[in-house]
Amino acid sequence: MVVLPSPLHFSTSFLSSATASTIVALCVFFALLCACIIIGHLLEDSRWANESITALFLGLCSGLVVLLVTNFQSHDILVFNEDLFFLYLLPPIIFNAGFQVKKKRFFRNFNHILLFGVLGTVISFCLISLGAFLLINRIGEVNLDIQDILAIGAILSATDSVCTLQVLSQDETPLLYSIVFGEGVVNDAMSIVIFNSVQSLNFSSINAVKALELLGTFLYLFCTSTILGVAVGLLSAYLIKTFYFGRHSTDREVALMMLMAYFSYMIAELLELSGILTIFFCGIVMSHYTWHNVTGNSRTTTKHSFATMSFISETFIFLYVGMDALDIDNWKASKASIGTSIAVSSTFLALVLIGRAAFVFPIANISNYFVTRESAKIEFRSQFIIWWAGLMRGAVTIALSCNQFSHSETTSQEDSALMITSTITLVLFSTMVFGSITKPLIEAVLLKHSKQTTSDSADYHEELGLLFLESNDSIEQSNNQPFLRWMMRYPATTVHYFWRQFDDNFMRPIFGGWGFVPVVPGTPLTEEEIS
């Protein structure tokens, strides 16, 4: 007689096939994620702490416990894996940022966002690279080549606005939130685009042609990544509008939106483009067209599902960074003295401070010079907060640093380890110190009554300009003089008006969007959802 194994035997043999370290790591991270959610809820009204700092602190404590248990030996649970970060943790965050963005506010301040996110990142990259070239090789016995120096410029230019956005309010500080939020997303994408551009060039000989080649590579990656994201977003809208998946199953609608969003990121990485830019603009397009084509149940499900995945990924990343800071292999491999380590980390911090200030204040004041409306100008107190908000560095900085120096063939192991540990020190210091001061600083620097007045005034002038612009008598005048005046005085409103005309006449009939009624009618959209 053949005796069949019991179900318990099957379960036990399955678990035994997995490595113990993987099971331990999953248990630790799941427990820490739950702890972060609970502690973050309890600290919701705290002026000095938020969920990002809590997760980072718990990661540090957990990493210390792991080191004590393993007698300060290397452990896989502490190693930062950039593939895990870029392929699984970062896409949900960036997509949800584009999907949940208040599009009217975002594109109303799009000129500021582009100036800070694109031009500002380039200025910061150039100044940090120049400072690193002049200072780093003079500290101790550090010896880096030109590609490593430029990589440091790109690495330190990547801001981390997640921590800051947790203490900013879209309702109380709409202008500030929109600029910091938009700049943070564009900056991350720009930093990675510049980093990839640096990696793809041969720096055996530096000349003006190389500089133009670097600029051309950047422009190519930026434009093609954006176009790809828009194309995939439009494709998802067209498929869902055409096939009416909601007739039979709302699950298919939700699944298709999630898969298409992730597909846009993967195809961008496969084509060696910027996945961040691609999935961000894919999220914007999906929220404008695709989301309105699905049923009411699917709209509710996708909105909360994307937000939940983004929240878990953000918390997981800060835990990950905190534990990676205690990766003993990096600290052992770096044979630099304590003084050299402090000098390099302090140099990094000084370059970040100077590189950030070098573009925030000049760009803001130049922009204010060309703005006629006082309500649309960025006052000095807001400029200071924008500068402060971009000083924090996070997981993108560590991931790029590990990518550059973990397997470098031209840089010595000691110098590579020193660069990684100095980057980790910068991330910990900026997040813990700058992050904890941000909320009290905003309350002290920004006056609530002035912020509310600025927001209301801006909205009033924008709507007033739109009313005049939509008047045929104002537009159809000889020599187009009124149109040119409105274009110069209200550029955002004017562009928005003509975009709405094009969108209503050509885009929505093909790709759907607000106003399209699926076969299975959904719940009516609120004014907040439409915006």
Short mmCIF file of C-alpha atoms in Angstrom, two decimals:
data_model
loop_
_atom_site.label_atom_id
_atom_site.label_comp_id
_atom_site.label_asym_id
_atom_site.label_seq_id
_atom_site.Cartn_x
_atom_site.Cartn_y
_atom_site.Cartn_z
CA MET A 1 0.00 0.00 0.00
CA VAL A 2 1.30 3.50 -0.91
CA VAL A 3 1.05 6.01 1.90
CA LEU A 4 0.48 9.54 0.67
CA PRO A 5 2.31 12.35 2.44
CA SER A 6 0.22 14.55 4.66
CA PRO A 7 -0.59 18.13 3.64
CA LEU A 8 1.63 19.29 6.48
CA HIS A 9 4.54 17.44 4.88
CA PHE A 10 3.98 19.27 1.61
CA SER A 11 3.94 22.62 3.42
CA THR A 12 7.07 21.85 5.41
CA SER A 13 9.07 20.71 2.38
CA PHE A 14 8.02 23.81 0.45
CA LEU A 15 9.20 26.16 3.17
CA SER A 16 12.46 24.30 3.58
CA SER A 17 13.31 24.95 -0.07
CA ALA A 18 13.52 28.68 0.57
CA THR A 19 16.58 30.16 2.16
CA ALA A 20 16.25 31.05 5.80
CA SER A 21 17.62 34.53 5.23
CA THR A 22 14.85 35.34 2.74
CA ILE A 23 12.12 34.27 5.17
CA VAL A 24 13.74 36.20 8.00
CA ALA A 25 14.09 39.29 5.80
CA LEU A 26 10.43 39.17 4.75
CA CYS A 27 9.24 38.72 8.32
CA VAL A 28 11.39 41.60 9.53
CA PHE A 29 10.29 43.96 6.78
CA PHE A 30 6.58 43.12 7.12
CA ALA A 31 6.74 43.64 10.88
CA LEU A 32 8.57 46.93 10.42
CA LEU A 33 6.09 48.13 7.81
CA CYS A 34 3.23 47.49 10.22
CA ALA A 35 5.14 49.27 12.99
CA CYS A 36 5.79 52.27 10.71
CA ILE A 37 2.09 52.55 9.84
CA ILE A 38 1.06 52.43 13.52
CA ILE A 39 3.77 54.84 14.73
CA GLY A 40 3.16 57.16 11.78
CA HIS A 41 -0.52 57.29 12.71
CA LEU A 42 0.33 58.16 16.31
CA LEU A 43 2.78 60.87 15.17
CA GLU A 44 0.39 62.38 12.61
CA ASP A 45 0.18 65.70 14.48
CA SER A 46 3.83 65.82 15.51
CA ARG A 47 5.84 68.88 14.42
CA TRP A 48 9.21 67.12 14.44
CA ALA A 49 8.59 63.66 13.01
CA ASN A 50 6.83 62.02 10.08
CA GLU A 51 6.54 58.54 8.59
CA SER A 52 9.70 58.90 6.50
CA ILE A 53 11.87 59.74 9.49
CA THR A 54 10.13 57.05 11.55
CA ALA A 55 10.81 54.41 8.90
CA LEU A 56 14.43 55.51 8.56
CA PHE A 57 14.94 55.40 12.33
CA LEU A 58 13.32 51.95 12.62
CA GLY A 59 15.53 50.75 9.78
CA LEU A 60 18.63 51.93 11.60
CA CYS A 61 17.53 50.26 14.85
CA SER A 62 16.69 47.02 13.05
CA GLY A 63 20.00 47.05 11.22
CA LEU A 64 21.83 47.51 14.50
CA VAL A 65 19.94 44.57 16.02
CA VAL A 66 20.84 42.38 13.03
CA LEU A 67 24.51 43.31 13.38
CA LEU A 68 24.47 42.51 17.10
CA VAL A 69 22.80 39.13 16.50
CA THR A 70 25.26 38.22 13.71
CA ASN A 71 28.26 39.50 15.70
CA PHE A 72 28.85 42.36 13.22
CA GLN A 73 29.14 40.12 10.21
CA SER A 74 27.77 40.83 6.73
CA HIS A 75 24.14 39.85 6.23
CA ASP A 76 22.06 39.85 3.04
CA ILE A 77 19.16 41.60 4.76
CA LEU A 78 21.23 44.79 4.99
CA VAL A 79 22.44 44.99 1.38
CA PHE A 80 20.81 47.64 -0.80
CA ASN A 81 19.82 46.20 -4.17
CA GLU A 82 19.42 48.91 -6.80
CA ASP A 83 17.55 46.51 -9.12
CA LEU A 84 14.91 45.95 -6.44
CA PHE A 85 14.64 49.70 -5.95
CA PHE A 86 14.42 50.75 -9.61
CA LEU A 87 12.31 47.85 -10.89
CA TYR A 88 9.80 47.29 -8.07
CA LEU A 89 9.78 50.09 -5.47
CA LEU A 90 10.20 53.27 -7.50
CA PRO A 91 7.61 52.73 -10.32
CA PRO A 92 4.50 52.72 -8.04
CA ILE A 93 5.64 55.96 -6.37
CA ILE A 94 6.29 57.86 -9.59
CA PHE A 95 3.17 56.57 -11.31
CA ASN A 96 0.94 57.52 -8.38
CA ALA A 97 2.57 60.95 -8.34
CA GLY A 98 1.47 61.51 -11.93
CA PHE A 99 -1.90 59.81 -11.45
CA GLN A 100 -2.90 61.78 -8.33
CA VAL A 101 -1.44 65.16 -9.36
CA LYS A 102 -3.81 68.12 -9.50
CA LYS A 103 -3.37 68.73 -13.19
CA LYS A 104 -4.71 72.29 -13.24
CA ARG A 105 -2.32 73.43 -10.54
CA PHE A 106 0.53 71.38 -11.97
CA PHE A 107 0.31 72.79 -15.48
CA ARG A 108 -0.52 76.29 -14.20
CA ASN A 109 2.93 76.28 -12.55
CA PHE A 110 4.51 74.18 -15.27
CA ASN A 111 6.94 76.91 -16.28
CA HIS A 112 8.30 77.11 -12.72
CA ILE A 113 8.44 73.32 -12.49
CA LEU A 114 10.39 73.01 -15.72
CA LEU A 115 12.76 75.81 -14.76
CA PHE A 116 13.51 74.32 -11.35
CA GLY A 117 13.37 70.68 -12.40
CA VAL A 118 15.24 70.86 -15.71
CA LEU A 119 17.37 74.00 -15.81
CA GLY A 120 17.94 73.92 -12.05
CA THR A 121 19.10 70.32 -12.09
CA VAL A 122 21.53 71.07 -14.93
CA ILE A 123 22.96 74.05 -13.02
CA SER A 124 23.24 72.00 -9.85
CA PHE A 125 24.92 69.17 -11.78
CA CYS A 126 27.49 71.52 -13.29
CA LEU A 127 28.34 73.28 -10.02
CA ILE A 128 28.52 70.09 -7.95
CA SER A 129 30.69 68.41 -10.61
CA LEU A 130 32.99 71.43 -10.69
CA GLY A 131 33.20 71.53 -6.90
CA ALA A 132 33.89 67.79 -6.71
CA PHE A 133 36.59 68.14 -9.38
CA LEU A 134 38.31 70.90 -7.40
CA LEU A 135 37.94 69.43 -3.90
CA ILE A 136 37.42 65.66 -3.72
CA ASN A 137 40.80 64.53 -5.09
CA ARG A 138 42.53 66.90 -2.65
CA ILE A 139 41.01 65.18 0.38
CA GLY A 140 43.18 62.38 1.75
CA GLU A 141 44.27 59.91 -0.91
CA VAL A 142 41.07 59.90 -2.96
CA ASN A 143 41.65 59.50 -6.70
CA LEU A 144 38.61 59.69 -9.00
CA ASP A 145 38.53 60.01 -12.78
CA ILE A 146 36.40 62.50 -14.73
CA GLN A 147 33.51 60.07 -15.23
CA ASP A 148 33.28 59.44 -11.48
CA ILE A 149 33.33 63.20 -10.84
CA LEU A 150 30.48 63.81 -13.29
CA ALA A 151 28.60 60.85 -11.82
CA ILE A 152 28.89 62.43 -8.37
CA GLY A 153 27.39 65.62 -9.82
CA ALA A 154 24.39 63.66 -11.10
CA ILE A 155 24.09 61.61 -7.89
CA LEU A 156 24.08 64.61 -5.56
CA SER A 157 21.66 66.52 -7.80
CA ALA A 158 18.87 63.99 -7.14
CA THR A 159 16.56 65.45 -4.49
CA ASP A 160 14.14 63.52 -2.29
CA SER A 161 10.92 65.47 -1.87
CA VAL A 162 8.88 62.60 -0.38
CA CYS A 163 9.76 63.58 3.16
CA THR A 164 8.96 67.25 2.53
CA LEU A 165 5.66 66.58 0.78
CA GLN A 166 4.43 64.74 3.85
CA VAL A 167 4.38 68.04 5.78
CA LEU A 168 3.18 70.29 2.92
CA SER A 169 -0.52 70.74 2.24
CA GLN A 170 -2.11 71.13 -1.19
CA ASP A 171 -4.88 73.20 0.37
CA GLU A 172 -2.84 75.54 2.59
CA THR A 173 0.16 76.02 0.28
CA PRO A 174 -1.03 75.15 -3.25
CA LEU A 175 1.68 77.09 -5.11
CA LEU A 176 4.50 75.82 -2.92
CA TYR A 177 3.24 72.23 -2.94
CA SER A 178 2.79 72.21 -6.71
CA ILE A 179 6.29 73.55 -7.38
CA VAL A 180 8.07 71.31 -4.86
CA PHE A 181 6.08 68.26 -5.92
CA GLY A 182 6.55 68.81 -9.66
CA GLU A 183 10.19 69.76 -9.34
CA GLY A 184 10.90 66.68 -7.22
CA VAL A 185 9.52 64.30 -9.84
CA VAL A 186 11.17 66.06 -12.78
CA ASN A 187 14.42 66.36 -10.83
CA ASP A 188 14.59 62.62 -10.11
CA ALA A 189 14.03 61.87 -13.76
CA MET A 190 16.53 64.52 -14.85
CA SER A 191 19.21 63.25 -12.48
CA ILE A 192 18.85 59.71 -13.76
CA VAL A 193 18.82 60.91 -17.38
CA ILE A 194 22.02 62.89 -16.78
CA PHE A 195 23.55 59.93 -14.92
CA ASN A 196 22.75 57.57 -17.80
CA SER A 197 24.08 60.11 -20.29
CA VAL A 198 27.36 60.30 -18.39
CA GLN A 199 27.61 56.50 -18.36
CA SER A 200 27.08 56.24 -22.11
CA LEU A 201 29.86 58.64 -23.14
CA ASN A 202 33.56 58.02 -23.62
CA PHE A 203 35.59 60.51 -21.62
CA SER A 204 39.02 59.57 -22.85
CA SER A 205 39.17 63.03 -24.44
CA ILE A 206 37.09 65.98 -23.23
CA ASN A 207 36.19 68.75 -25.66
CA ALA A 208 33.26 70.88 -26.79
CA VAL A 209 31.98 68.08 -29.01
CA LYS A 210 31.63 65.82 -25.95
CA ALA A 211 29.65 68.49 -24.16
CA LEU A 212 27.29 68.84 -27.12
CA GLU A 213 27.03 65.06 -27.33
CA LEU A 214 26.07 64.94 -23.65
CA LEU A 215 23.41 67.62 -24.23
CA GLY A 216 22.07 65.77 -27.28
CA THR A 217 21.87 62.48 -25.35
CA PHE A 218 19.98 64.19 -22.55
CA LEU A 219 17.49 65.86 -24.91
CA TYR A 220 16.92 62.57 -26.74
CA LEU A 221 16.24 60.64 -23.52
CA PHE A 222 13.99 63.38 -22.14
CA CYS A 223 11.84 63.76 -25.25
CA THR A 224 11.56 60.08 -26.20
CA SER A 225 10.76 59.02 -22.61
CA THR A 226 7.98 61.59 -22.38
CA ILE A 227 6.51 60.62 -25.76
CA LEU A 228 6.58 56.92 -24.83
CA GLY A 229 4.71 57.57 -21.57
CA VAL A 230 2.04 59.62 -23.34
CA ALA A 231 1.68 56.98 -26.07
CA VAL A 232 1.18 54.09 -23.62
CA GLY A 233 -1.31 56.15 -21.61
CA LEU A 234 -3.32 56.96 -24.74
CA LEU A 235 -3.19 53.31 -25.83
CA SER A 236 -4.64 52.18 -22.50
CA ALA A 237 -7.44 54.76 -22.80
CA TYR A 238 -8.26 53.67 -26.33
CA LEU A 239 -8.33 49.95 -25.46
CA ILE A 240 -10.57 50.39 -22.42
CA LYS A 241 -12.90 52.79 -24.25
CA THR A 242 -13.16 50.51 -27.30
CA PHE A 243 -13.59 47.10 -25.68
CA TYR A 244 -15.72 48.10 -22.65
CA PHE A 245 -14.14 45.63 -20.22
CA GLY A 246 -16.52 46.77 -17.50
CA ARG A 247 -19.42 44.98 -19.19
CA HIS A 248 -18.21 41.64 -17.86
CA SER A 249 -15.66 42.35 -15.15
CA THR A 250 -14.34 45.49 -13.51
CA ASP A 251 -11.30 43.47 -12.44
CA ARG A 252 -10.13 43.42 -16.04
CA GLU A 253 -10.22 47.21 -16.19
CA VAL A 254 -8.17 47.55 -13.02
CA ALA A 255 -5.71 44.86 -14.08
CA LEU A 256 -5.22 46.40 -17.52
CA MET A 257 -4.52 49.85 -16.07
CA MET A 258 -1.94 48.48 -13.63
CA LEU A 259 -0.24 46.31 -16.23
CA MET A 260 -0.13 49.05 -18.86
CA ALA A 261 1.37 51.48 -16.34
CA TYR A 262 4.10 49.03 -15.35
CA PHE A 263 4.58 48.07 -19.00
CA SER A 264 5.40 51.68 -19.87
CA TYR A 265 8.19 51.69 -17.26
CA MET A 266 9.60 48.34 -18.36
CA ILE A 267 9.60 49.18 -22.07
CA ALA A 268 11.39 52.45 -21.29
CA GLU A 269 14.07 50.60 -19.34
CA LEU A 270 14.34 48.03 -22.13
CA LEU A 271 14.94 50.83 -24.65
CA GLU A 272 17.41 52.46 -22.23
CA LEU A 273 15.20 55.52 -21.76
CA SER A 274 14.09 57.21 -18.54
CA GLY A 275 11.48 54.98 -16.93
CA ILE A 276 10.67 57.67 -14.36
CA LEU A 277 9.66 60.25 -16.95
CA THR A 278 7.78 57.62 -18.95
CA ILE A 279 5.66 56.29 -16.10
CA PHE A 280 5.06 59.78 -14.66
CA PHE A 281 3.55 61.13 -17.87
CA CYS A 282 1.76 57.82 -18.40
CA GLY A 283 0.10 58.40 -15.02
CA ILE A 284 -0.96 61.92 -16.01
CA VAL A 285 -2.47 60.71 -19.29
CA MET A 286 -4.21 57.78 -17.61
CA SER A 287 -5.79 60.04 -15.01
CA HIS A 288 -6.99 62.39 -17.77
CA TYR A 289 -8.42 59.79 -20.16
CA THR A 290 -8.25 56.14 -19.04
CA TRP A 291 -9.55 56.65 -15.51
CA HIS A 292 -12.72 58.33 -16.78
CA ASN A 293 -13.43 55.47 -19.20
CA VAL A 294 -13.84 52.81 -16.49
CA THR A 295 -16.80 52.14 -14.22
CA GLY A 296 -17.34 53.82 -10.86
CA ASN A 297 -16.15 50.78 -8.91
CA SER A 298 -12.96 50.64 -10.97
CA ARG A 299 -12.32 54.34 -10.43
CA THR A 300 -12.53 53.93 -6.67
CA THR A 301 -10.42 50.77 -6.71
CA THR A 302 -7.62 52.14 -8.88
CA LYS A 303 -7.39 55.44 -7.03
CA HIS A 304 -6.92 53.80 -3.65
CA SER A 305 -4.85 50.87 -4.95
CA PHE A 306 -2.26 53.12 -6.59
CA ALA A 307 -2.07 55.31 -3.48
CA THR A 308 -1.65 52.26 -1.21
CA MET A 309 1.10 50.72 -3.33
CA SER A 310 2.91 54.05 -3.42
CA PHE A 311 2.64 54.46 0.34
CA ILE A 312 3.99 50.97 1.04
CA SER A 313 6.85 51.46 -1.42
CA GLU A 314 7.82 54.80 0.14
CA THR A 315 7.86 53.31 3.64
CA PHE A 316 9.74 50.23 2.45
CA ILE A 317 12.39 52.43 0.79
CA PHE A 318 13.13 54.41 3.95
CA LEU A 319 13.35 51.19 5.95
CA TYR A 320 15.64 49.81 3.27
CA VAL A 321 17.89 52.88 3.35
CA GLY A 322 18.10 52.79 7.15
CA MET A 323 19.16 49.16 7.20
CA ASP A 324 21.55 49.58 4.28
CA ALA A 325 23.35 52.33 6.19
CA LEU A 326 24.70 49.61 8.50
CA ASP A 327 25.99 47.34 5.73
CA ILE A 328 29.26 46.42 7.40
CA ASP A 329 31.03 45.48 4.14
CA ASN A 330 31.01 49.06 2.86
CA TRP A 331 32.42 50.44 6.08
CA LYS A 332 35.11 47.77 6.28
CA ALA A 333 36.15 48.23 2.64
CA SER A 334 36.62 51.95 3.14
CA LYS A 335 40.02 52.23 4.79
CA ALA A 336 39.86 56.01 5.03
CA SER A 337 40.32 57.65 8.42
CA ILE A 338 37.43 59.16 10.32
CA GLY A 339 38.68 62.61 9.44
CA THR A 340 38.74 61.81 5.73
CA SER A 341 35.23 60.34 5.85
CA ILE A 342 33.89 63.42 7.66
CA ALA A 343 35.68 65.71 5.21
CA VAL A 344 34.20 63.96 2.16
CA SER A 345 30.69 63.88 3.66
CA SER A 346 30.94 67.55 4.66
CA THR A 347 32.13 68.43 1.16
CA PHE A 348 29.13 66.61 -0.31
CA LEU A 349 26.80 68.51 2.02
CA ALA A 350 28.39 71.87 1.18
CA LEU A 351 28.15 71.18 -2.56
CA VAL A 352 24.46 70.27 -2.17
CA LEU A 353 23.76 73.48 -0.24
CA ILE A 354 25.59 75.69 -2.72
CA GLY A 355 24.34 73.87 -5.83
CA ARG A 356 20.74 74.17 -4.63
CA ALA A 357 20.99 77.87 -3.76
CA ALA A 358 22.77 78.67 -7.03
CA PHE A 359 19.63 78.04 -9.07
CA VAL A 360 16.61 78.38 -6.74
CA PHE A 361 17.02 82.06 -5.86
CA PRO A 362 18.23 83.31 -9.29
CA ILE A 363 15.59 81.39 -11.26
CA ALA A 364 12.80 82.45 -8.90
CA ASN A 365 13.78 86.14 -9.08
CA ILE A 366 14.27 86.09 -12.86
CA SER A 367 10.87 84.42 -13.21
CA ASN A 368 9.31 87.04 -10.94
CA TYR A 369 10.72 89.78 -13.15
CA PHE A 370 8.73 88.54 -16.14
CA VAL A 371 5.51 87.94 -14.19
CA THR A 372 3.11 90.88 -14.07
CA ARG A 373 0.72 89.55 -11.44
CA GLU A 374 1.91 89.88 -7.86
CA SER A 375 -0.06 86.78 -6.84
CA ALA A 376 1.91 84.60 -9.26
CA LYS A 377 5.31 85.73 -7.99
CA ILE A 378 7.34 83.56 -5.64
CA GLU A 379 8.15 85.64 -2.58
CA PHE A 380 11.46 85.23 -0.77
CA ARG A 381 10.00 83.17 2.07
CA SER A 382 8.62 80.66 -0.41
CA GLN A 383 11.95 80.64 -2.23
CA PHE A 384 13.67 79.74 1.03
CA ILE A 385 11.29 76.83 1.63
CA ILE A 386 11.79 75.59 -1.94
CA TRP A 387 15.55 75.71 -1.37
CA TRP A 388 15.25 73.90 1.96
CA ALA A 389 12.85 71.28 0.61
CA GLY A 390 15.38 70.20 -2.02
CA LEU A 391 18.27 69.67 0.39
CA MET A 392 17.15 66.20 1.43
CA ARG A 393 18.65 63.23 -0.38
CA GLY A 394 17.15 59.74 -0.42
CA ALA A 395 17.04 56.33 -2.04
CA VAL A 396 17.64 57.58 -5.59
CA THR A 397 20.95 59.07 -4.45
CA ILE A 398 22.01 55.82 -2.77
CA ALA A 399 20.88 53.70 -5.72
CA LEU A 400 22.86 55.79 -8.21
CA SER A 401 25.89 55.76 -5.93
CA CYS A 402 25.78 51.97 -5.60
CA ASN A 403 25.30 51.64 -9.36
CA GLN A 404 28.36 53.79 -10.05
CA PHE A 405 30.80 52.58 -7.40
CA SER A 406 29.81 49.03 -6.41
CA HIS A 407 31.30 47.44 -9.54
CA SER A 408 33.59 50.20 -10.80
CA GLU A 409 36.53 48.95 -12.86
CA THR A 410 38.45 52.24 -12.89
CA THR A 411 38.10 53.25 -9.24
CA SER A 412 39.84 51.44 -6.39
CA GLN A 413 37.75 49.46 -3.94
CA GLU A 414 38.69 51.77 -1.08
CA ASP A 415 37.67 54.93 -2.94
CA SER A 416 34.43 53.32 -4.13
CA ALA A 417 33.52 52.27 -0.60
CA LEU A 418 34.34 55.77 0.67
CA MET A 419 32.02 57.35 -1.90
CA ILE A 420 29.19 54.98 -0.97
CA THR A 421 29.55 55.47 2.79
CA SER A 422 29.84 59.24 2.38
CA THR A 423 26.67 59.25 0.28
CA ILE A 424 24.86 57.19 2.94
CA THR A 425 26.03 59.63 5.64
CA LEU A 426 24.71 62.55 3.59
CA VAL A 427 21.34 60.85 3.12
CA LEU A 428 20.97 60.04 6.82
CA PHE A 429 21.98 63.51 7.95
CA SER A 430 19.82 65.39 5.45
CA THR A 431 16.73 63.25 6.05
CA MET A 432 16.94 63.12 9.84
CA VAL A 433 18.04 66.73 10.44
CA PHE A 434 16.52 68.70 7.56
CA GLY A 435 13.41 66.50 7.48
CA SER A 436 12.64 66.96 11.18
CA ILE A 437 13.01 70.74 10.97
CA THR A 438 10.96 71.21 7.80
CA LYS A 439 7.47 71.36 9.33
CA PRO A 440 8.34 73.81 12.15
CA LEU A 441 10.30 75.87 9.62
CA ILE A 442 7.31 76.12 7.27
CA GLU A 443 5.07 77.17 10.15
CA ALA A 444 7.57 79.81 11.25
CA VAL A 445 8.49 81.20 7.82
CA LEU A 446 5.18 81.10 5.94
CA LEU A 447 2.17 83.03 7.24
CA LYS A 448 -1.13 81.24 6.73
CA HIS A 449 -3.14 84.34 5.87
CA SER A 450 -0.69 85.37 3.12
CA LYS A 451 -0.65 81.87 1.62
CA GLN A 452 -4.44 81.71 1.48
CA THR A 453 -4.69 85.17 -0.05
CA THR A 454 -2.11 84.32 -2.69
CA SER A 455 -3.95 81.16 -3.67
CA ASP A 456 -7.34 82.83 -3.90
CA SER A 457 -5.97 85.77 -5.85
CA ALA A 458 -4.18 83.55 -8.33
CA ASP A 459 -7.26 81.46 -8.95
CA TYR A 460 -9.39 84.60 -9.37
CA HIS A 461 -7.08 86.14 -11.96
CA GLU A 462 -6.75 82.89 -13.87
CA GLU A 463 -10.51 82.43 -14.10
CA LEU A 464 -11.01 86.11 -14.98
CA GLY A 465 -8.46 85.81 -17.79
CA LEU A 466 -10.17 82.67 -19.06
CA LEU A 467 -13.55 84.43 -19.21
CA PHE A 468 -12.15 87.26 -21.30
CA LEU A 469 -10.17 84.86 -23.48
CA GLU A 470 -13.23 82.79 -24.30
CA SER A 471 -15.03 85.87 -25.57
CA ASN A 472 -14.97 85.86 -29.39
CA ASP A 473 -15.00 89.64 -29.40
CA SER A 474 -11.72 89.70 -27.48
CA ILE A 475 -9.95 87.17 -29.65
CA GLU A 476 -11.13 88.06 -33.13
CA GLN A 477 -9.79 91.59 -33.30
CA SER A 478 -7.66 93.13 -36.01
CA ASN A 479 -3.96 92.29 -35.93
CA ASN A 480 -4.65 89.92 -33.02
CA GLN A 481 -3.58 92.61 -30.53
CA PRO A 482 -5.90 91.46 -27.69
CA PHE A 483 -4.81 87.85 -28.17
CA LEU A 484 -1.14 88.79 -27.93
CA ARG A 485 -1.82 90.82 -24.80
CA TRP A 486 -3.60 87.91 -23.12
CA MET A 487 -0.85 85.53 -24.27
CA MET A 488 1.80 87.69 -22.63
CA ARG A 489 -0.21 88.44 -19.51
CA TYR A 490 -1.89 85.04 -18.93
CA PRO A 491 0.24 82.48 -20.81
CA ALA A 492 -0.94 79.52 -18.73
CA THR A 493 -4.61 80.42 -19.13
CA THR A 494 -4.24 81.05 -22.85
CA VAL A 495 -2.48 77.76 -23.49
CA HIS A 496 -5.02 75.98 -21.29
CA TYR A 497 -7.90 77.46 -23.27
CA PHE A 498 -6.58 76.33 -26.68
CA TRP A 499 -5.60 72.95 -25.26
CA ARG A 500 -9.17 72.43 -24.03
CA GLN A 501 -10.49 73.29 -27.46
CA PHE A 502 -8.16 70.77 -29.09
CA ASP A 503 -8.85 68.18 -26.39
CA ASP A 504 -12.63 68.45 -26.68
CA ASN A 505 -12.70 68.43 -30.49
CA PHE A 506 -10.07 65.83 -31.33
CA MET A 507 -8.72 63.87 -28.34
CA ARG A 508 -11.80 62.99 -26.28
CA PRO A 509 -13.82 61.57 -29.21
CA ILE A 510 -11.00 59.06 -29.78
CA PHE A 511 -9.63 58.37 -26.29
CA GLY A 512 -12.60 59.17 -24.07
CA GLY A 513 -12.08 60.95 -20.78
CA TRP A 514 -14.37 63.12 -18.70
CA GLY A 515 -17.85 63.09 -20.18
CA PHE A 516 -17.52 59.58 -21.61
CA VAL A 517 -20.12 57.19 -20.13
CA PRO A 518 -19.06 53.51 -20.00
CA VAL A 519 -21.50 50.71 -20.83
CA VAL A 520 -21.79 50.01 -17.10
CA PRO A 521 -22.51 53.51 -15.73
CA GLY A 522 -20.39 54.57 -12.81
CA THR A 523 -20.96 56.95 -9.98
CA PRO A 524 -21.02 60.64 -10.92
CA LEU A 525 -17.67 62.39 -10.80
CA THR A 526 -17.08 65.03 -8.19
CA GLU A 527 -15.55 68.39 -8.99
CA GLU A 528 -12.31 67.29 -7.27
CA GLU A 529 -12.07 64.15 -9.42
CA ILE A 530 -12.61 66.14 -12.62
CA SER A 531 -9.77 68.50 -11.78
#
